[in-house]
Amino acid sequence: MLSILKGPKYEQILQKARDNWVEYTPTKEEVVTAGIDSSFNNTKFQGIELWATTAVSIKSNGEILVDLHKSGLGSADDISSIASKMEIEACEKTIDEVDMVLMDGSLHSQLMTRQANLGSQIVKVMKKKDNVIFIAKTSNTKKQFEKLGSLAGDIFYYNHVTNNPGFSKIFVEKKYGADKIISSTFVRLSDSTPIIKLEFLGEQHDEDEVKTIMNKLYKTSVGGYPYALKLAHNNCKISDKELAKMVSLLGLSNEIGSREVLS
Amino acid sequence: MSLGFVIGESKPTFVTALTSRALSVGEYIKISSDEGEILGLVEKSSVSSAAFTDVKNFDEASESTEIAELNKRDKTFTAHIGILGFLENLRRGQSIIPAIPPIPGTEITLPSKQDLEEIFSPEKEGWVSIGSLLRNKSIDAKVNLDKIVSRHLGILAMTGMGKSNLVSLVTKQISKLKGTVIIFDYHNDYTSLNIPRINVIDAKINPRLLDADQLSDVLEIRDSATVQQRVLRMAFSEQVKKTKEFWKKLENEIDFIINSDDNKLKEIRSSAYRVQDIIEESQKRFEDILDPDMGDPISFIKEGRANILNISELSEKQANVALAFYLQQLLKDRKDASIARHGKSKKERNYQFNSPIFVIIEEAHVFIPKDHDTSAKYWAAKIAREGRKFGLGLGIVSQRPRSVDLNVLSQMGSFAIMKIIQEDDQRQIASATESTSRELIAQLTSLNVGDAVLVGQWTNLPSLVHVDEVKEKIMGADQSAINAWAKADKMKEIAVESTQGLVQKDLLLD
């Protein structure tokens, strides 16, 4: 399996990854963080579509700061966009309440692919207190080793050359414009845990700041992943079962032919 | 104060609730409903932690401990509750299950002390305290003794879990009421029971009262020795039974077979010699047990007393024969007395027992076995079926319920079930006690010494109780080998010192 990913410069890439890796064992630092995540789901029946979106902001202690819901009947081509907007709204309502806001996913994907039209809004919110970080469990970006002909994402190579806690040298992406510069680093919070990707807005971030943030994240992380984000994910998830409940609440389950919704 | 809420799918007999704290198995709760307040029993209780779900290794578990402490929503307390009936009806001893299940979202609360006392400690005649509710120590757990005499009682538990303590307690309470109890004491556990109105009897067998097969068992003639059994049958005639010199006459009859010139008898001569030996040997070996000159064995049992019938000296077969005899006679006596009392018999007769009797069989799996028939089992089964009509209650006590005959076990109207680990035993109990739920049976493994699940007619409701310790019971506890060895060693030293001191010094060898 591994051999497929071994291009001619495989060893060179690994060496580069090793060179980029800064070993650092975080120490727990007290901080109030909130995790933000959103979710959407939809179901069709009798030519109508029922959709629902949620966004949640939650602290590591389980206190829900923001809980947003939207739902509707009819075509919803852009429910992911609705969910993203709600995430930004939740973030806006959270930044003054906590020390650090953790957004689930990738800033890069928010700016570039998912919701490019929401870019300026995100930037505005993130700049307000400069306390918002995007955290991705998985990352597909192939920025750092593309010149060496990498086949896998950057995260793959860091995972292969390291096992210890630490972070990769900050990588700065400027191609989205001067106000949308993204600084990113791959981080491992404790021994043998999966690597996560942190993204910040702007280029003014240095290694000391990454270390401080690692200390803050480490305080409330389980298995190398911030618990607030796990809680956010669990609290905003809209399962098919929940959609079925909504169908029932709206009185649609009694409609003829509506049973497929529940199946 | 709100304790939690009914969630998920509820049924008229069973609900699940999410609660603000972990509830204990055996705790009683109250559910409000439009039809009235409902009482429920916590049959299963679980706690889960969101922080610890999906935890894959030690490090994650360690990290999760901090998270779990931080998050007040982390813990989920789930209680599975069996519905026992409307509180109002239960106060009157009626268990009426609601027709409509409690609606999810219904609040659950704690019942008051008074609510529980009215149900578990009724101030009625015949109800006596045997301990306290396991989860509500301040509430006396009372049982209805009338019901165990009329509908029988099964006491089932692993060894050392408090069976004989409960037997002693029931005996003590019946004795206080001047009732008649008979315990067939197989391990000499109760002879030292220090309660008033106790009557200890060493069980003896009058061979005249037996039939040939029973005598063969008592003399320990092997089951496979059919010719020897035939010899005994031939010799054990009605005349032998009636004669004054019982053993001599029996031996004479065997002599007759040995010395006979009849060709048919010659064939069994060698077996007859063996039977003669057995009879001679038995007279010596069982001198204290086999007594042809004793009066009616039943006459030793005293009405209104706690009669401890010590059968510990008897072999298993002898005990079986003795038990069958006593059970048969007791049933007959109670039957005759009851019929006479109801004016169905014109016979003028004095009956030994004029009031109900409660008979307790220890080690029931020995006498009422599942896999083969014994005469004791026949009579025990008969009492289990018919005894209630004649005021003869049966209590069976066993540490191996799986080996007790299910027909007899299922005739028991009430049960005290203590710690049982074996699944086979639990299955047998579930088959014998229809009213006991699977959840409650599953809890049997977690009970401590003295804890018991009481089900059946002797309680208003299934209950988990802690049985009081009977201080008057001296024997039956585990013996400490270590203490006994230390004591024995000390005694040895004392013996050596004392004897040496008595010997004249000049007589001592170097």
mmCIF file of N, CA, C and O in Angstrom, chain B residues 388-421:
data_model
loop_
_atom_site.group_PDB
_atom_site.id
_atom_site.type_symbol
_atom_site.label_atom_id
_atom_site.label_comp_id
_atom_site.label_asym_id
_atom_site.label_seq_id
_atom_site.Cartn_x
_atom_site.Cartn_y
_atom_site.Cartn_z
ATOM 1 N N ARG B 388 -51.829 -26.946 51.496
ATOM 2 C CA ARG B 388 -52.522 -25.702 51.847
ATOM 3 C C ARG B 388 -53.951 -25.950 52.332
ATOM 4 O O ARG B 388 -54.471 -25.233 53.171
ATOM 5 N N LYS B 389 -54.553 -27.029 51.807
ATOM 6 C CA LYS B 389 -55.942 -27.324 52.201
ATOM 7 C C LYS B 389 -56.001 -27.794 53.650
ATOM 8 O O LYS B 389 -57.018 -27.698 54.299
ATOM 9 N N PHE B 390 -54.885 -28.356 54.119
ATOM 10 C CA PHE B 390 -54.900 -28.960 55.454
ATOM 11 C C PHE B 390 -53.991 -28.240 56.454
ATOM 12 O O PHE B 390 -53.698 -28.764 57.515
ATOM 13 N N GLY B 391 -53.539 -27.043 56.077
ATOM 14 C CA GLY B 391 -52.704 -26.282 57.004
ATOM 15 C C GLY B 391 -51.337 -26.914 57.218
ATOM 16 O O GLY B 391 -50.845 -26.978 58.341
ATOM 17 N N LEU B 392 -50.743 -27.389 56.146
ATOM 18 C CA LEU B 392 -49.392 -27.947 56.241
ATOM 19 C C LEU B 392 -48.517 -27.206 55.224
ATOM 20 O O LEU B 392 -48.616 -27.434 54.020
ATOM 21 N N GLY B 393 -47.737 -26.296 55.752
ATOM 22 C CA GLY B 393 -46.895 -25.475 54.876
ATOM 23 C C GLY B 393 -45.526 -26.113 54.715
ATOM 24 O O GLY B 393 -45.012 -26.759 55.625
ATOM 25 N N LEU B 394 -44.957 -25.917 53.530
ATOM 26 C CA LEU B 394 -43.657 -26.522 53.232
ATOM 27 C C LEU B 394 -42.641 -25.420 52.923
ATOM 28 O O LEU B 394 -42.918 -24.514 52.136
ATOM 29 N N GLY B 395 -41.493 -25.516 53.553
ATOM 30 C CA GLY B 395 -40.419 -24.583 53.236
ATOM 31 C C GLY B 395 -39.257 -25.392 52.685
ATOM 32 O O GLY B 395 -38.803 -26.334 53.331
ATOM 33 N N ILE B 396 -38.822 -25.072 51.484
ATOM 34 C CA ILE B 396 -37.678 -25.818 50.973
ATOM 35 C C ILE B 396 -36.483 -24.879 50.831
ATOM 36 O O ILE B 396 -36.597 -23.756 50.375
ATOM 37 N N VAL B 397 -35.354 -25.376 51.263
ATOM 38 C CA VAL B 397 -34.147 -24.558 51.323
ATOM 39 C C VAL B 397 -33.083 -25.255 50.492
ATOM 40 O O VAL B 397 -32.863 -26.464 50.663
ATOM 41 N N SER B 398 -32.475 -24.514 49.573
ATOM 42 C CA SER B 398 -31.455 -25.177 48.752
ATOM 43 C C SER B 398 -30.410 -24.205 48.253
ATOM 44 O O SER B 398 -30.686 -23.039 47.997
ATOM 45 N N GLN B 399 -29.204 -24.722 48.120
ATOM 46 C CA GLN B 399 -28.126 -23.925 47.521
ATOM 47 C C GLN B 399 -27.934 -24.309 46.061
ATOM 48 O O GLN B 399 -27.108 -23.722 45.377
ATOM 49 N N ARG B 400 -28.696 -25.328 45.615
ATOM 50 C CA ARG B 400 -28.575 -25.721 44.208
ATOM 51 C C ARG B 400 -29.957 -25.831 43.584
ATOM 52 O O ARG B 400 -30.437 -26.923 43.276
ATOM 53 N N PRO B 401 -30.627 -24.692 43.371
ATOM 54 C CA PRO B 401 -31.990 -24.724 42.839
ATOM 55 C C PRO B 401 -32.093 -25.518 41.530
ATOM 56 O O PRO B 401 -33.126 -26.117 41.255
ATOM 57 N N ARG B 402 -31.009 -25.529 40.751
ATOM 58 C CA ARG B 402 -31.052 -26.229 39.467
ATOM 59 C C ARG B 402 -31.264 -27.730 39.644
ATOM 60 O O ARG B 402 -31.684 -28.409 38.717
ATOM 61 N N SER B 403 -30.942 -28.242 40.821
ATOM 62 C CA SER B 403 -31.069 -29.676 41.052
ATOM 63 C C SER B 403 -32.353 -30.036 41.807
ATOM 64 O O SER B 403 -32.572 -31.191 42.133
ATOM 65 N N VAL B 404 -33.172 -29.025 42.087
ATOM 66 C CA VAL B 404 -34.430 -29.298 42.804
ATOM 67 C C VAL B 404 -35.534 -29.531 41.779
ATOM 68 O O VAL B 404 -35.580 -28.865 40.738
ATOM 69 N N ASP B 405 -36.425 -30.453 42.077
ATOM 70 C CA ASP B 405 -37.519 -30.774 41.164
ATOM 71 C C ASP B 405 -38.352 -29.507 40.877
ATOM 72 O O ASP B 405 -38.846 -28.856 41.803
ATOM 73 N N LEU B 406 -38.508 -29.203 39.587
ATOM 74 C CA LEU B 406 -39.181 -27.951 39.203
ATOM 75 C C LEU B 406 -40.660 -27.953 39.587
ATOM 76 O O LEU B 406 -41.223 -26.916 39.928
ATOM 77 N N ASN B 407 -41.279 -29.146 39.534
ATOM 78 C CA ASN B 407 -42.703 -29.215 39.886
ATOM 79 C C ASN B 407 -42.932 -28.769 41.329
ATOM 80 O O ASN B 407 -43.873 -28.034 41.612
ATOM 81 N N VAL B 408 -42.055 -29.230 42.209
ATOM 82 C CA VAL B 408 -42.194 -28.862 43.618
ATOM 83 C C VAL B 408 -41.831 -27.386 43.795
ATOM 84 O O VAL B 408 -42.551 -26.628 44.451
ATOM 85 N N LEU B 409 -40.728 -27.000 43.138
ATOM 86 C CA LEU B 409 -40.249 -25.619 43.291
ATOM 87 C C LEU B 409 -41.321 -24.621 42.826
ATOM 88 O O LEU B 409 -41.551 -23.595 43.473
ATOM 89 N N SER B 410 -41.981 -24.943 41.726
ATOM 90 C CA SER B 410 -42.953 -23.987 41.196
ATOM 91 C C SER B 410 -44.254 -23.955 42.009
ATOM 92 O O SER B 410 -45.095 -23.108 41.784
ATOM 93 N N GLN B 411 -44.395 -24.889 42.936
ATOM 94 C CA GLN B 411 -45.575 -24.857 43.820
ATOM 95 C C GLN B 411 -45.360 -23.896 44.989
ATOM 96 O O GLN B 411 -46.279 -23.622 45.743
ATOM 97 N N MET B 412 -44.132 -23.420 45.140
ATOM 98 C CA MET B 412 -43.850 -22.517 46.257
ATOM 99 C C MET B 412 -44.495 -21.156 45.950
ATOM 100 O O MET B 412 -44.216 -20.554 44.922
ATOM 101 N N GLY B 413 -45.313 -20.703 46.858
ATOM 102 C CA GLY B 413 -46.033 -19.448 46.615
ATOM 103 C C GLY B 413 -45.178 -18.226 46.892
ATOM 104 O O GLY B 413 -45.460 -17.141 46.400
ATOM 105 N N SER B 414 -44.134 -18.403 47.677
ATOM 106 C CA SER B 414 -43.266 -17.273 48.013
ATOM 107 C C SER B 414 -41.813 -17.711 47.945
ATOM 108 O O SER B 414 -41.518 -18.903 48.104
ATOM 109 N N PHE B 415 -40.970 -16.747 47.734
ATOM 110 C CA PHE B 415 -39.539 -17.054 47.653
ATOM 111 C C PHE B 415 -38.704 -15.985 48.342
ATOM 112 O O PHE B 415 -39.055 -14.804 48.306
ATOM 113 N N ALA B 416 -37.618 -16.435 48.934
ATOM 114 C CA ALA B 416 -36.546 -15.525 49.348
ATOM 115 C C ALA B 416 -35.343 -15.994 48.557
ATOM 116 O O ALA B 416 -34.908 -17.138 48.703
ATOM 117 N N ILE B 417 -34.858 -15.147 47.670
ATOM 118 C CA ILE B 417 -33.736 -15.544 46.826
ATOM 119 C C ILE B 417 -32.551 -14.650 47.166
ATOM 120 O O ILE B 417 -32.654 -13.430 47.119
ATOM 121 N N MET B 418 -31.469 -15.302 47.523
ATOM 122 C CA MET B 418 -30.271 -14.535 47.900
ATOM 123 C C MET B 418 -29.235 -14.675 46.788
ATOM 124 O O MET B 418 -29.570 -15.081 45.687
ATOM 125 N N LYS B 419 -28.006 -14.372 47.109
ATOM 126 C CA LYS B 419 -26.970 -14.360 46.063
ATOM 127 C C LYS B 419 -26.874 -15.705 45.344
ATOM 128 O O LYS B 419 -26.703 -16.740 45.988
ATOM 129 N N ILE B 420 -27.018 -15.658 44.029
ATOM 130 C CA ILE B 420 -26.907 -16.854 43.191
ATOM 131 C C ILE B 420 -26.079 -16.464 41.983
ATOM 132 O O ILE B 420 -26.415 -15.511 41.281
ATOM 133 N N ILE B 421 -25.007 -17.186 41.733
ATOM 134 C CA ILE B 421 -24.141 -16.824 40.609
ATOM 135 C C ILE B 421 -24.389 -17.720 39.401
ATOM 136 O O ILE B 421 -24.463 -17.260 38.267
#
